[in-house]
Short mmCIF file of C-alpha atoms in Angstrom, two decimals:
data_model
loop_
_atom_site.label_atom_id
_atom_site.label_comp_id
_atom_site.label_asym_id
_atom_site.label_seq_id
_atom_site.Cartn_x
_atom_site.Cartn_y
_atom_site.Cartn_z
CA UNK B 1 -0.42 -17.85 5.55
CA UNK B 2 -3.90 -17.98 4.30
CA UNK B 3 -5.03 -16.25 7.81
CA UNK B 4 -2.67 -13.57 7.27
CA UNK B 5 -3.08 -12.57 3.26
CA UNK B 6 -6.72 -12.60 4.12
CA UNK B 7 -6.32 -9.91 6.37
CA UNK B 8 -3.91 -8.15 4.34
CA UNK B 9 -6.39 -8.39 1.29
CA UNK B 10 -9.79 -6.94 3.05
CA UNK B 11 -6.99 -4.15 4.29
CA UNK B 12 -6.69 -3.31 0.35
CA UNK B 13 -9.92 -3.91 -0.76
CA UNK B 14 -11.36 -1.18 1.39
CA UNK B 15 -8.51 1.07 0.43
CA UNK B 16 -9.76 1.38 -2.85
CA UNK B 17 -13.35 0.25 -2.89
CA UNK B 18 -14.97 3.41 -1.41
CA UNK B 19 -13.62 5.38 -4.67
CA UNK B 20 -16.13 3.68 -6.66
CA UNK B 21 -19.10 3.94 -4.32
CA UNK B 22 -18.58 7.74 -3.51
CA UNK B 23 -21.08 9.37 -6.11
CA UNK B 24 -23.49 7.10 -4.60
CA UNK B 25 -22.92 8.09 -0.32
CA UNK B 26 -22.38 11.53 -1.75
CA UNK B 27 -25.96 11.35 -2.97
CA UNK B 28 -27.54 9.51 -0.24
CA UNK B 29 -25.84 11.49 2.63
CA UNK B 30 -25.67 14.91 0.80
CA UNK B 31 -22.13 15.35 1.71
CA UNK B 32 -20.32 17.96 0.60
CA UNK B 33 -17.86 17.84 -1.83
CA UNK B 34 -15.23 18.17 1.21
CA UNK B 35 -16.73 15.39 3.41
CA UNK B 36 -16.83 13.04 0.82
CA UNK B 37 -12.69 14.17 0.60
CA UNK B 38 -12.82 12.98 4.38
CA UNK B 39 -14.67 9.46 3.58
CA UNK B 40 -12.00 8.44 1.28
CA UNK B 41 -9.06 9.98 2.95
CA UNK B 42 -9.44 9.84 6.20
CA UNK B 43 -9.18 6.04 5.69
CA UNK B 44 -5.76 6.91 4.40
CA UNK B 45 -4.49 9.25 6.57
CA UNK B 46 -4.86 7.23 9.64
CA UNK B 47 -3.65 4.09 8.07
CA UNK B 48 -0.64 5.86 6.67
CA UNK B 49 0.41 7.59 9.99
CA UNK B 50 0.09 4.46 12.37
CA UNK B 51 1.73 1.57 10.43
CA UNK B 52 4.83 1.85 12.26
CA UNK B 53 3.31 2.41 15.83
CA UNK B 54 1.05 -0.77 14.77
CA UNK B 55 4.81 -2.54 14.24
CA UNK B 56 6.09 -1.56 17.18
CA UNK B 57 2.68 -2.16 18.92
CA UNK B 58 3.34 -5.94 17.66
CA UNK B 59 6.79 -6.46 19.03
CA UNK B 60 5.77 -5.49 22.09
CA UNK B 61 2.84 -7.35 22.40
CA UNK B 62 2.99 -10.16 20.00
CA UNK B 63 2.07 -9.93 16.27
CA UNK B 64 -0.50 -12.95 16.77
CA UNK B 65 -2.33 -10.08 19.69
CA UNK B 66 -2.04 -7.44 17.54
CA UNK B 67 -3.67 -8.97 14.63
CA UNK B 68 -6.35 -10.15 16.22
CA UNK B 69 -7.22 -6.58 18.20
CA UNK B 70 -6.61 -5.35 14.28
CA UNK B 71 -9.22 -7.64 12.94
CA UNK B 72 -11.78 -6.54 16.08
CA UNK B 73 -11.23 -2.90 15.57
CA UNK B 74 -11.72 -3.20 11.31
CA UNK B 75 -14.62 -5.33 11.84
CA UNK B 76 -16.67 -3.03 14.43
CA UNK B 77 -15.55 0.17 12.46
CA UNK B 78 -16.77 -1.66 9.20
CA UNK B 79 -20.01 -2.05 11.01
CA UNK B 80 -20.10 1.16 12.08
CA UNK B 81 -19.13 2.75 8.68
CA UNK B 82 -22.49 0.22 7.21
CA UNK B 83 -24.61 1.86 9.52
CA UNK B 84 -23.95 5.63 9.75
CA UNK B 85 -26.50 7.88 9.96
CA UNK B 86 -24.89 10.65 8.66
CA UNK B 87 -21.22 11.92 6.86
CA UNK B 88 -19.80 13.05 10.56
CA UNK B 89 -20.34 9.18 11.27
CA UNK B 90 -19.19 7.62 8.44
CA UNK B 91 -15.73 10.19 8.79
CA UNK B 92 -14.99 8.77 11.97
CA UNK B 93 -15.70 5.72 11.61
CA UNK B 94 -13.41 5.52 8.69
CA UNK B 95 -10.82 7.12 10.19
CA UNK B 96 -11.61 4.04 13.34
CA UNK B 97 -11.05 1.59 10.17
CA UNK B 98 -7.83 2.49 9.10
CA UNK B 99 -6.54 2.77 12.42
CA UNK B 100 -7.45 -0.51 12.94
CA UNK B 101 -5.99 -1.86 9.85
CA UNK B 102 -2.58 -0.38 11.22
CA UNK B 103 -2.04 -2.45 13.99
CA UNK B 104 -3.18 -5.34 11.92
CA UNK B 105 -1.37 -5.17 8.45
CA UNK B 106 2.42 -4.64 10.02
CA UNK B 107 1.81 -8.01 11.69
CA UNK B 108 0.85 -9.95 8.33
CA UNK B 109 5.11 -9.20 7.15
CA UNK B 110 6.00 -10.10 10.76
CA UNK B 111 4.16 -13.42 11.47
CA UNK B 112 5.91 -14.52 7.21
CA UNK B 113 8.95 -13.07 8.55
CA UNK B 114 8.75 -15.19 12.02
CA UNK B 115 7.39 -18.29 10.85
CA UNK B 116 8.52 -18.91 7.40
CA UNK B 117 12.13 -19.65 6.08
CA UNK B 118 13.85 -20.78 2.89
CA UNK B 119 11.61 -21.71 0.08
CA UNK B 120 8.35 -21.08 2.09
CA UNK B 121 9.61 -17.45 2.75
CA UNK B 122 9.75 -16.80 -0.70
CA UNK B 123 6.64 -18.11 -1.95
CA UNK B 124 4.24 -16.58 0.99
CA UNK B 125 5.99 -13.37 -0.15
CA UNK B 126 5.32 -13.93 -3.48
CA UNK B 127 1.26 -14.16 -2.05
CA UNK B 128 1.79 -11.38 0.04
CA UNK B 129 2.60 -9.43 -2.68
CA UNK B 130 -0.42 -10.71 -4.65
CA UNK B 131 -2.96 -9.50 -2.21
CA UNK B 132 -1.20 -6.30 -1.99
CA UNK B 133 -1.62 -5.35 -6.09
CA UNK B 134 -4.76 -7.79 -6.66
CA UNK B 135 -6.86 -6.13 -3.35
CA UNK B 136 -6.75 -2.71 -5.36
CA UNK B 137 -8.48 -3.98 -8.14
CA UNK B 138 -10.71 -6.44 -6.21
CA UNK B 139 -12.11 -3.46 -4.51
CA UNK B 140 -13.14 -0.85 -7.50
CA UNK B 141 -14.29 -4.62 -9.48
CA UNK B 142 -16.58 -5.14 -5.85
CA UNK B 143 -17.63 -1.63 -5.41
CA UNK B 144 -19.25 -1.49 -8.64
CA UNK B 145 -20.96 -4.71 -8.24
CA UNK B 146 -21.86 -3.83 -4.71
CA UNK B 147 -23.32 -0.50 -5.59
CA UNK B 148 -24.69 -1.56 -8.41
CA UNK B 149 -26.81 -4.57 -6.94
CA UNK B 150 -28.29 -2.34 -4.15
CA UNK B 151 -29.44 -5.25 -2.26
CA UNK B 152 -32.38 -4.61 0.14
CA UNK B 153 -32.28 -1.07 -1.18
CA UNK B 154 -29.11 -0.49 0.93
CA UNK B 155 -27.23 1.51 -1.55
CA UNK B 156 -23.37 1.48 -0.71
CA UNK B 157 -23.43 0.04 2.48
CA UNK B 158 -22.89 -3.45 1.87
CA UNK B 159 -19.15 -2.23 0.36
CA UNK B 160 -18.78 -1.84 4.15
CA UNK B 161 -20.77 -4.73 5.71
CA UNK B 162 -19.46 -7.26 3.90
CA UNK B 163 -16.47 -7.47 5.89
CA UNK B 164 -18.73 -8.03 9.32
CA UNK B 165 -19.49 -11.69 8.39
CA UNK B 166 -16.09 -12.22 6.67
CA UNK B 167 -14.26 -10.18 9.28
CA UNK B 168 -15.96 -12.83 12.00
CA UNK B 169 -14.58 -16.10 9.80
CA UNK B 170 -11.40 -14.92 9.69
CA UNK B 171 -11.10 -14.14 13.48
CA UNK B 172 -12.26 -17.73 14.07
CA UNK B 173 -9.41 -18.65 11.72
CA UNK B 174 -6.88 -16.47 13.43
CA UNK B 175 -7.46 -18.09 16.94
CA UNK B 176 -7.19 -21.65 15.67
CA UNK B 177 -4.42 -21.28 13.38
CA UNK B 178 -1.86 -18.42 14.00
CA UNK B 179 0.70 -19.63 16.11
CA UNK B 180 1.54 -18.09 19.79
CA UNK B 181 4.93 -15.84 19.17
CA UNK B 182 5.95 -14.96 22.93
CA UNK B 183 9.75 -15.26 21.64
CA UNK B 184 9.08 -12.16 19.43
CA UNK B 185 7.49 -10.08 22.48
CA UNK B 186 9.69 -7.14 23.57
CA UNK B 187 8.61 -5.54 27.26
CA UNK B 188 10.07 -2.17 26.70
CA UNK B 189 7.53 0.47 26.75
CA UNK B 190 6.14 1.99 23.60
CA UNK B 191 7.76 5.42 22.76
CA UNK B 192 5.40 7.75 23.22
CA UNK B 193 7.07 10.69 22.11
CA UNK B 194 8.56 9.24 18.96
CA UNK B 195 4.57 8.48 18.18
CA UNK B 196 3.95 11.86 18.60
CA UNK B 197 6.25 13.38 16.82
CA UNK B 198 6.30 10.65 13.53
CA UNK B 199 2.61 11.47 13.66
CA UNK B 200 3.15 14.70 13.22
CA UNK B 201 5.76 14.61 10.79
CA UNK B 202 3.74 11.94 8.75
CA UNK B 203 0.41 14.55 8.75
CA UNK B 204 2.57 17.19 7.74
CA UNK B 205 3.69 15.07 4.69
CA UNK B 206 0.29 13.04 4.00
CA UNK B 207 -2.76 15.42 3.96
CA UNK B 208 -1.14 18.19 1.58
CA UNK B 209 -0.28 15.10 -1.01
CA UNK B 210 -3.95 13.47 -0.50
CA UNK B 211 -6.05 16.71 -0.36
CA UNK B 212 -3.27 18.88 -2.44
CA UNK B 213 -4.71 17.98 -6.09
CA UNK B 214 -8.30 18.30 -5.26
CA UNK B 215 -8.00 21.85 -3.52
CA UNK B 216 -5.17 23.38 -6.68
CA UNK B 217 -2.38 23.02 -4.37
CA UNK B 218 -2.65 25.77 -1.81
CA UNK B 219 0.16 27.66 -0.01
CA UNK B 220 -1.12 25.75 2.95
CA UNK B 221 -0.01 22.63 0.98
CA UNK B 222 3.33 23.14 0.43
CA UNK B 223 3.63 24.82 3.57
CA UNK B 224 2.72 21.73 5.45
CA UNK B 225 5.00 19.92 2.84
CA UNK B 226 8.28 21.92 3.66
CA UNK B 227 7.31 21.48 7.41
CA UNK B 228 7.17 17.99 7.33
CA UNK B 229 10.87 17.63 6.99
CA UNK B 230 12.35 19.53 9.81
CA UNK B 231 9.49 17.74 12.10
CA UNK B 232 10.86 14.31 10.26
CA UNK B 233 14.36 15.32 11.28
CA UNK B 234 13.00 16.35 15.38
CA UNK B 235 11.95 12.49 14.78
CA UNK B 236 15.36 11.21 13.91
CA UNK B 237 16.91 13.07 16.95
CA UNK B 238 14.66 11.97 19.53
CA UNK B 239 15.55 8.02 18.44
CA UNK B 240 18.70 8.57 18.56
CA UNK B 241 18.71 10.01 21.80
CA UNK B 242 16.16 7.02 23.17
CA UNK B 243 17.04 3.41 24.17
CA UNK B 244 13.74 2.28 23.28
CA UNK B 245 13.59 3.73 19.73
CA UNK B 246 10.03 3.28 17.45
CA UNK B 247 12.19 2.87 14.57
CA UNK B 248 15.29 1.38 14.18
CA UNK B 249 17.73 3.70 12.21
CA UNK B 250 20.75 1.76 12.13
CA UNK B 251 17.93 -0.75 10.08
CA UNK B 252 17.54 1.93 7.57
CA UNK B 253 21.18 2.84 7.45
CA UNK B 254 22.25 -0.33 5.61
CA UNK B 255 22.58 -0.02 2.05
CA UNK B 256 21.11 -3.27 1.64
CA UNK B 257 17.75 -1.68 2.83
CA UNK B 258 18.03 1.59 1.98
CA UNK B 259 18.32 1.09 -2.05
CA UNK B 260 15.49 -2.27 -1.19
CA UNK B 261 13.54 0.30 0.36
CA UNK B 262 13.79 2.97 -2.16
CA UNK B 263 13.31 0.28 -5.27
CA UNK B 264 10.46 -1.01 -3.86
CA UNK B 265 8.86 2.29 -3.27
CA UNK B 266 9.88 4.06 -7.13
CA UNK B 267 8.22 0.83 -8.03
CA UNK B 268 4.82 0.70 -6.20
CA UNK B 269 4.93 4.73 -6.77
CA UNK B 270 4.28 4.26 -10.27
CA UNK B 271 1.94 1.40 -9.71
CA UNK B 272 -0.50 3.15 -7.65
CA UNK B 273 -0.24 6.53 -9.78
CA UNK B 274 -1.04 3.90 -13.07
CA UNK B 275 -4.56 2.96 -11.15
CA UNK B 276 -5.34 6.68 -10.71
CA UNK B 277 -4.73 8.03 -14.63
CA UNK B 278 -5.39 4.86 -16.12
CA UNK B 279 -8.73 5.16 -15.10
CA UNK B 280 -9.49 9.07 -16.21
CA UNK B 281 -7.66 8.52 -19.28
CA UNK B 282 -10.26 5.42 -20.52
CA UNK B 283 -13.25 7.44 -19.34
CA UNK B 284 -12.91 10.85 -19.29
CA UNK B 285 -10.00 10.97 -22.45
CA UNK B 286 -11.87 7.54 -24.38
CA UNK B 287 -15.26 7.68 -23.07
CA UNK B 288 -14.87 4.35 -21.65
CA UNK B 289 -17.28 3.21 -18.77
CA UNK B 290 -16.21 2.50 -15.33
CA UNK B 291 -16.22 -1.23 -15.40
CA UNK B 292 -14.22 -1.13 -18.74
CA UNK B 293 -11.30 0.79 -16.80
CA UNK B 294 -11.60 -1.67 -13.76
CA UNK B 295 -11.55 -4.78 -16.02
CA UNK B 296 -8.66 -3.23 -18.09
CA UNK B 297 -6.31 -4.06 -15.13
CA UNK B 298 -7.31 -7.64 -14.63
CA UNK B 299 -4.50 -8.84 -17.12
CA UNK B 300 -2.16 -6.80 -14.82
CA UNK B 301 -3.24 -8.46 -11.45
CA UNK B 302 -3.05 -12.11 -13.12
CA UNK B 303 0.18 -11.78 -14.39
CA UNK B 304 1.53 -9.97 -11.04
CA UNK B 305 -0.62 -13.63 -9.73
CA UNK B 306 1.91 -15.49 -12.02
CA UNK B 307 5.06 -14.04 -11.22
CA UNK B 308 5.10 -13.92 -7.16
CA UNK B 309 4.74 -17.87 -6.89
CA UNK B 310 6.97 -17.95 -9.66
CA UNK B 311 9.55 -16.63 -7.64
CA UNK B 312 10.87 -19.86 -5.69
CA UNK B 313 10.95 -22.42 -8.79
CA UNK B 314 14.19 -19.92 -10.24
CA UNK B 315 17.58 -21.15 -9.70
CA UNK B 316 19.26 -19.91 -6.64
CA UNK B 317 21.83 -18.72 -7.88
CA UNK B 318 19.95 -16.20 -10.21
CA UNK B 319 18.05 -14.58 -6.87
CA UNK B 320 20.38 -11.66 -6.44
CA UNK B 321 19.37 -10.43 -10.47
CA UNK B 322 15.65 -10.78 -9.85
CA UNK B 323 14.46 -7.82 -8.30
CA UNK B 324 16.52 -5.58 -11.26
CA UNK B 325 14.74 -8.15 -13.67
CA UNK B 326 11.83 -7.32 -12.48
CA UNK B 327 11.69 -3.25 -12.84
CA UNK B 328 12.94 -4.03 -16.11
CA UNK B 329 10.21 -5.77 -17.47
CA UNK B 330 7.89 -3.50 -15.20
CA UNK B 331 9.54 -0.67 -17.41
CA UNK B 332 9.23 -2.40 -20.84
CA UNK B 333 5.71 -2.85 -19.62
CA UNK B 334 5.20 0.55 -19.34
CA UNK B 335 6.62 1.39 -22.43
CA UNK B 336 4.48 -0.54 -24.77
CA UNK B 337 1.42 0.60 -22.85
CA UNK B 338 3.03 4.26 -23.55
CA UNK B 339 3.23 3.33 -27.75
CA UNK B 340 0.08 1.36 -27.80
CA UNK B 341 -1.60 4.86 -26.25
CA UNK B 342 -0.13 6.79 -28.65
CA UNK B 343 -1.19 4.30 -31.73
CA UNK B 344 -4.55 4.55 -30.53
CA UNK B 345 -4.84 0.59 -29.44
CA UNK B 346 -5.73 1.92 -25.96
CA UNK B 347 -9.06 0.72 -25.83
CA UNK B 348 -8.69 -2.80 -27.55
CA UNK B 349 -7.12 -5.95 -26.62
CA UNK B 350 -3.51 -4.64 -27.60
CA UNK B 351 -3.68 -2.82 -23.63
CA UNK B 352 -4.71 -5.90 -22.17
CA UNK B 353 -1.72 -7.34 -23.64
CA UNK B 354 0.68 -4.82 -22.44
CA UNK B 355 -0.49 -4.17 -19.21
CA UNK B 356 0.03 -8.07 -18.37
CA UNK B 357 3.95 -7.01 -19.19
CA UNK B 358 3.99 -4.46 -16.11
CA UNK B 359 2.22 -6.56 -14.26
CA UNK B 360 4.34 -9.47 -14.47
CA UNK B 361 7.53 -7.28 -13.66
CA UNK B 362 5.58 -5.64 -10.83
CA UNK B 363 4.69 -8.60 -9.62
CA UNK B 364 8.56 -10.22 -10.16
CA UNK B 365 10.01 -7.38 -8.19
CA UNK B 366 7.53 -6.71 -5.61
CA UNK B 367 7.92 -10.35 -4.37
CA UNK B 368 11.76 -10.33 -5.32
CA UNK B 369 12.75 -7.04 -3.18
CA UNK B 370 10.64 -8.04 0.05
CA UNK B 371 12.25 -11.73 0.13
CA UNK B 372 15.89 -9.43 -0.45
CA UNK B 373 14.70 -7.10 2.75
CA UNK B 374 13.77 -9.90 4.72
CA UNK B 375 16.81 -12.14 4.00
CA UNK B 376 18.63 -8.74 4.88
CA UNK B 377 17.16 -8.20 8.42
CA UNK B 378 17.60 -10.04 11.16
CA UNK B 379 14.06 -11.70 12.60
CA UNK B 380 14.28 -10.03 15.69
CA UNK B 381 13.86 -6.69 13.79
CA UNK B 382 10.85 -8.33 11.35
CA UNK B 383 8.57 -5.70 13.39
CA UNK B 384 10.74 -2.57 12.16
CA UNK B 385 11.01 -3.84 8.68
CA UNK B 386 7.17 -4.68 8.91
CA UNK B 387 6.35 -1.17 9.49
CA UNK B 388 9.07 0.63 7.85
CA UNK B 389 7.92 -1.38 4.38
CA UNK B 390 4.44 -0.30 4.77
CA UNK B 391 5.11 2.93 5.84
CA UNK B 392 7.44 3.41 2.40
CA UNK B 393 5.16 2.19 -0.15
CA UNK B 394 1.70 4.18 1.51
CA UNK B 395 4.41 7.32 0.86
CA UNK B 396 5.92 7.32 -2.39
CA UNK B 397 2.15 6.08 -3.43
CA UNK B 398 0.58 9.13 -1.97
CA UNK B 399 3.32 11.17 -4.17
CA UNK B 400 2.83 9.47 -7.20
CA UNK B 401 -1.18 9.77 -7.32
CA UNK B 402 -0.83 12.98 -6.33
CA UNK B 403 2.17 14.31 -8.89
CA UNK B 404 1.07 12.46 -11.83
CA UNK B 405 -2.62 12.81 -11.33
CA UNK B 406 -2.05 16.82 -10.97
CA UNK B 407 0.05 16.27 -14.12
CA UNK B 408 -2.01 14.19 -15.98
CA UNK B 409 -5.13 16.96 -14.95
CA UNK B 410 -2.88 19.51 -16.35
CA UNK B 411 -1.69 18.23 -19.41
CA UNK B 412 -5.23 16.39 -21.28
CA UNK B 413 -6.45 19.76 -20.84
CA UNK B 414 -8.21 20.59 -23.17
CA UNK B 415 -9.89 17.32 -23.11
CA UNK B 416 -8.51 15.96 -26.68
CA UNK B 417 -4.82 16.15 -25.28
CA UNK B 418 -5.48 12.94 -23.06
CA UNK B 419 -3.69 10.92 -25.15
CA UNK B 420 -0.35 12.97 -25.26
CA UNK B 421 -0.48 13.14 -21.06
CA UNK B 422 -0.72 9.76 -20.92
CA UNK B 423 1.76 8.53 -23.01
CA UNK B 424 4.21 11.01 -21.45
CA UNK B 425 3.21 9.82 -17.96
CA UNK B 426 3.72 6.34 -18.59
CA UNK B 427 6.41 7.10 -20.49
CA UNK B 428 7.68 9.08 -17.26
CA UNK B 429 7.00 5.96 -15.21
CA UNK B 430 9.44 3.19 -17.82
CA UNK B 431 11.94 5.52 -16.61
CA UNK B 432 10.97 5.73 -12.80
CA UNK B 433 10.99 1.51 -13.03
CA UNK B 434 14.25 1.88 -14.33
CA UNK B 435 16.04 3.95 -11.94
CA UNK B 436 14.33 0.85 -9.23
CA UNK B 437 16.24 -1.36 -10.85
CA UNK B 438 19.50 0.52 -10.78
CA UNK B 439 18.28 0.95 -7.21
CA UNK B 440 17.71 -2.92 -6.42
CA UNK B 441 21.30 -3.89 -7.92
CA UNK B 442 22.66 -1.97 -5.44
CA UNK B 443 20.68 -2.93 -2.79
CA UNK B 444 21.19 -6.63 -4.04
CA UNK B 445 24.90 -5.94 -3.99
CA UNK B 446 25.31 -4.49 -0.86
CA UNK B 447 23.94 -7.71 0.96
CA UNK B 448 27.03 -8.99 0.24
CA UNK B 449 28.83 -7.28 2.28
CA UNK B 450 28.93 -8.62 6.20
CA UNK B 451 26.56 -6.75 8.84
CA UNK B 452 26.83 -6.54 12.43
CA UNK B 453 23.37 -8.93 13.13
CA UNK B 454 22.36 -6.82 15.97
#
């Protein structure tokens, strides 16, 4: 478990730790405003748009394979990323990274799915969903201290070769302690044309909501937005008409994972859309420094700490109540950090306080809903919901920062009205974490009701 968090926690580090060394590659690459876009993004756009060819990838092969080619490829574009010469480089080389961290982060679900049961399920879950929140913060906390240290007068690139020494421990750990999963192995042939296409629909729906704020939002945006769902639907006909599908369907078809699916992703939507605005409104609407708004959420990640290994000590019998539970304290959370805004405790302990709330129901459901969608698939389709989980959350996360950062934008404008966007945002997101938990008693309900296991 350790082996596989690990992996799953440098993933999220580097999602998020390039945002706060960007002024400084900006600076000592002269990139353009639109290449440093590309540094950032291009990360996420090939991360996004492979998870569930990485999945597949790992039922085919093995997910113990497929993590470790994962860890090779992150670790040699890391290295490559720490020593680029120039933005065109560094670009690629991202873009190498998060294609790398595709095939590798499906497998982490997988190999909990595949190896743990019961009780130990449910608390590497509750981990799993610890590295997810806690590598977010972890990254913007090490970029600044990266950055900031310049060691050996390297500027930012130690944000990037850190993971070359760490990246080499954890592939010694790999070999020696993931076990071999030959049952799990599949030998049809990866579908090539459902890549294709979900790649295509995926673009169509990914680079207008990452690039869409930053350029005003474009015709070309939304064209490229209404595109993406007739190519999404050209996606769905070609599995159905395949034997050898790159997404299961009938998976998604059950209620039990559809409203899972949908919970969990209203929930992380407003999580990853809190990182974004929380951190304009304390510096550009308070004045706040950097490391202020990057500290601010460390009450948030310890309580979401708390409440995954939590998870396993309730009473059985409460399980089916816990994901609800959870998006209603994640909304009460929100709530009082909506007030406390608007009483103007926003930059005092009182936000601390409150953001611990969210966090704790954040972390309560997170872990809650991915033990429900595991106990609700069958292990020999843990590569589907692997890929189909990651896929969901990188989504509705890409259309949260991007509606409620354009929002937020729009709204504190002029600059003394950040206080009135935020509260309305967060307000906007209590009632986003309560429709999820409408969402995850239904989903919670319909595992009751008997499935074909095939």
């Amino acid at each position: 478990m350790a082996v596989l968090l690990s992996g799953q926690l440098m993933v999220n580090v580097d999602l998020a730790i390039v945002n706060t060394a960007a002024p400084s590659i900006q600076h000592t690459l002269r990139a353009g405003d639109g290449e440093l876009e590309l540094v950032v993004s291009g990360y996420i756009l090939a991360y996004a748009v492979l998870l569930i060819t990485g999945a597949r990838l790992g039922a085919i092969h093995g997910y113990r394979r497929l993590f470790l080619v994962g860890l090779v490829g992150f670790v040699l574009a890391s290295l490559a990323c720490g020593l680029a010469p120039g933005t065109g480089w560094l670009i690629a080389a991202r873009v190498a990274q998060g294609a790398a961290a595709a095939m590798m982060v499906p497998q982490v679900l997988s190999g909990i799915q595949l190896t743990f049961t019961g009780g130990a399920r449910t608390a590497a879950i509750g981990y799993y969903s610890l590295a997810l929140s806690g590598g977010a913060v972890l990254g913007q906390l090490l970029g600044g201290v990266l950055v900031s240290a310049d060691l050996f007068g390297t500027g930012w690139r130690p944000i990037f070769l850190i993971n070359v020494p760490l990246g080499a421990l954890l592939l010694a750990a790999a070999v020696r302690y993931l076990p071999r999963d030959d049952r799990a192995r599949h030998r049809e042939p990866l579908d090539l044309r459902g890549v294709a296409v979900l790649s295509l629909a995926l673009l169509l729906a990914v680079v207008p909501l990452v690039f869409g704020r930053e350029a005003g939002w474009p015709l070309w945006t939304w064209v490229s937005l209404v595109a993406s769902i007739p190519a999404l639907a050209w996606f769905v006909s070609t599995q159905r008409r395949t034997s050898n599908p790159l997404v299961n369907l009938s998976l998604v078809a059950r209620p039990a994972v559809r409203w899972g699916l949908i919970a969990h992703g209203a929930s992380t939507l407003t999580y990853l859309a809190l990182l974004f605005v929380l951190a304009v409104y304390l510096q550009r609407g308070l004045g706040l420094s950097p490391a202020y708004s990057g500290f601010a959420l460390v009450t948030w990640v310890a309580a979401f700490g708390v409440a995954g290994p939590l998870l396993p000590r309730l009473p059985a019998r409460l399980s089916h109540l816990m994901p609800a539970l959870g998006c209603a304290i994640l909304a009460l959370g929100y709530l009082a950090t909506s007030i406390t805004a608007a009483t103007g405790h926003a930059s005092g302990g009182v936000l601390l306080a409150v953001l611990a709330i969210g966090g704790f129901g954040l972390g309560l459901s997170s872990a809650a809903l991915i033990t429900h969608l595991t106990t609700a698939t069958p292990t020999n389709h843990a590569a589907d919901l692997s890929g189909i989980i990651s896929t969901n959350a990188q989504l509705w996360g890409a259309i949260g920062v991007a509606a409620a950062g354009t929002a937020y934008l729009g709204l504190a404008h002029p600059p003394g009205n950040g206080t009135t966007a935020f509260t309305l945002i967060t307000t906007t997101f209590s009632a986003l974490a309560l429709a999820a938990a409408g969402a995850s008693l239904l989903a919670t309900r319909a595992i009751k009701v008997p499935v074909d296991a095939t």
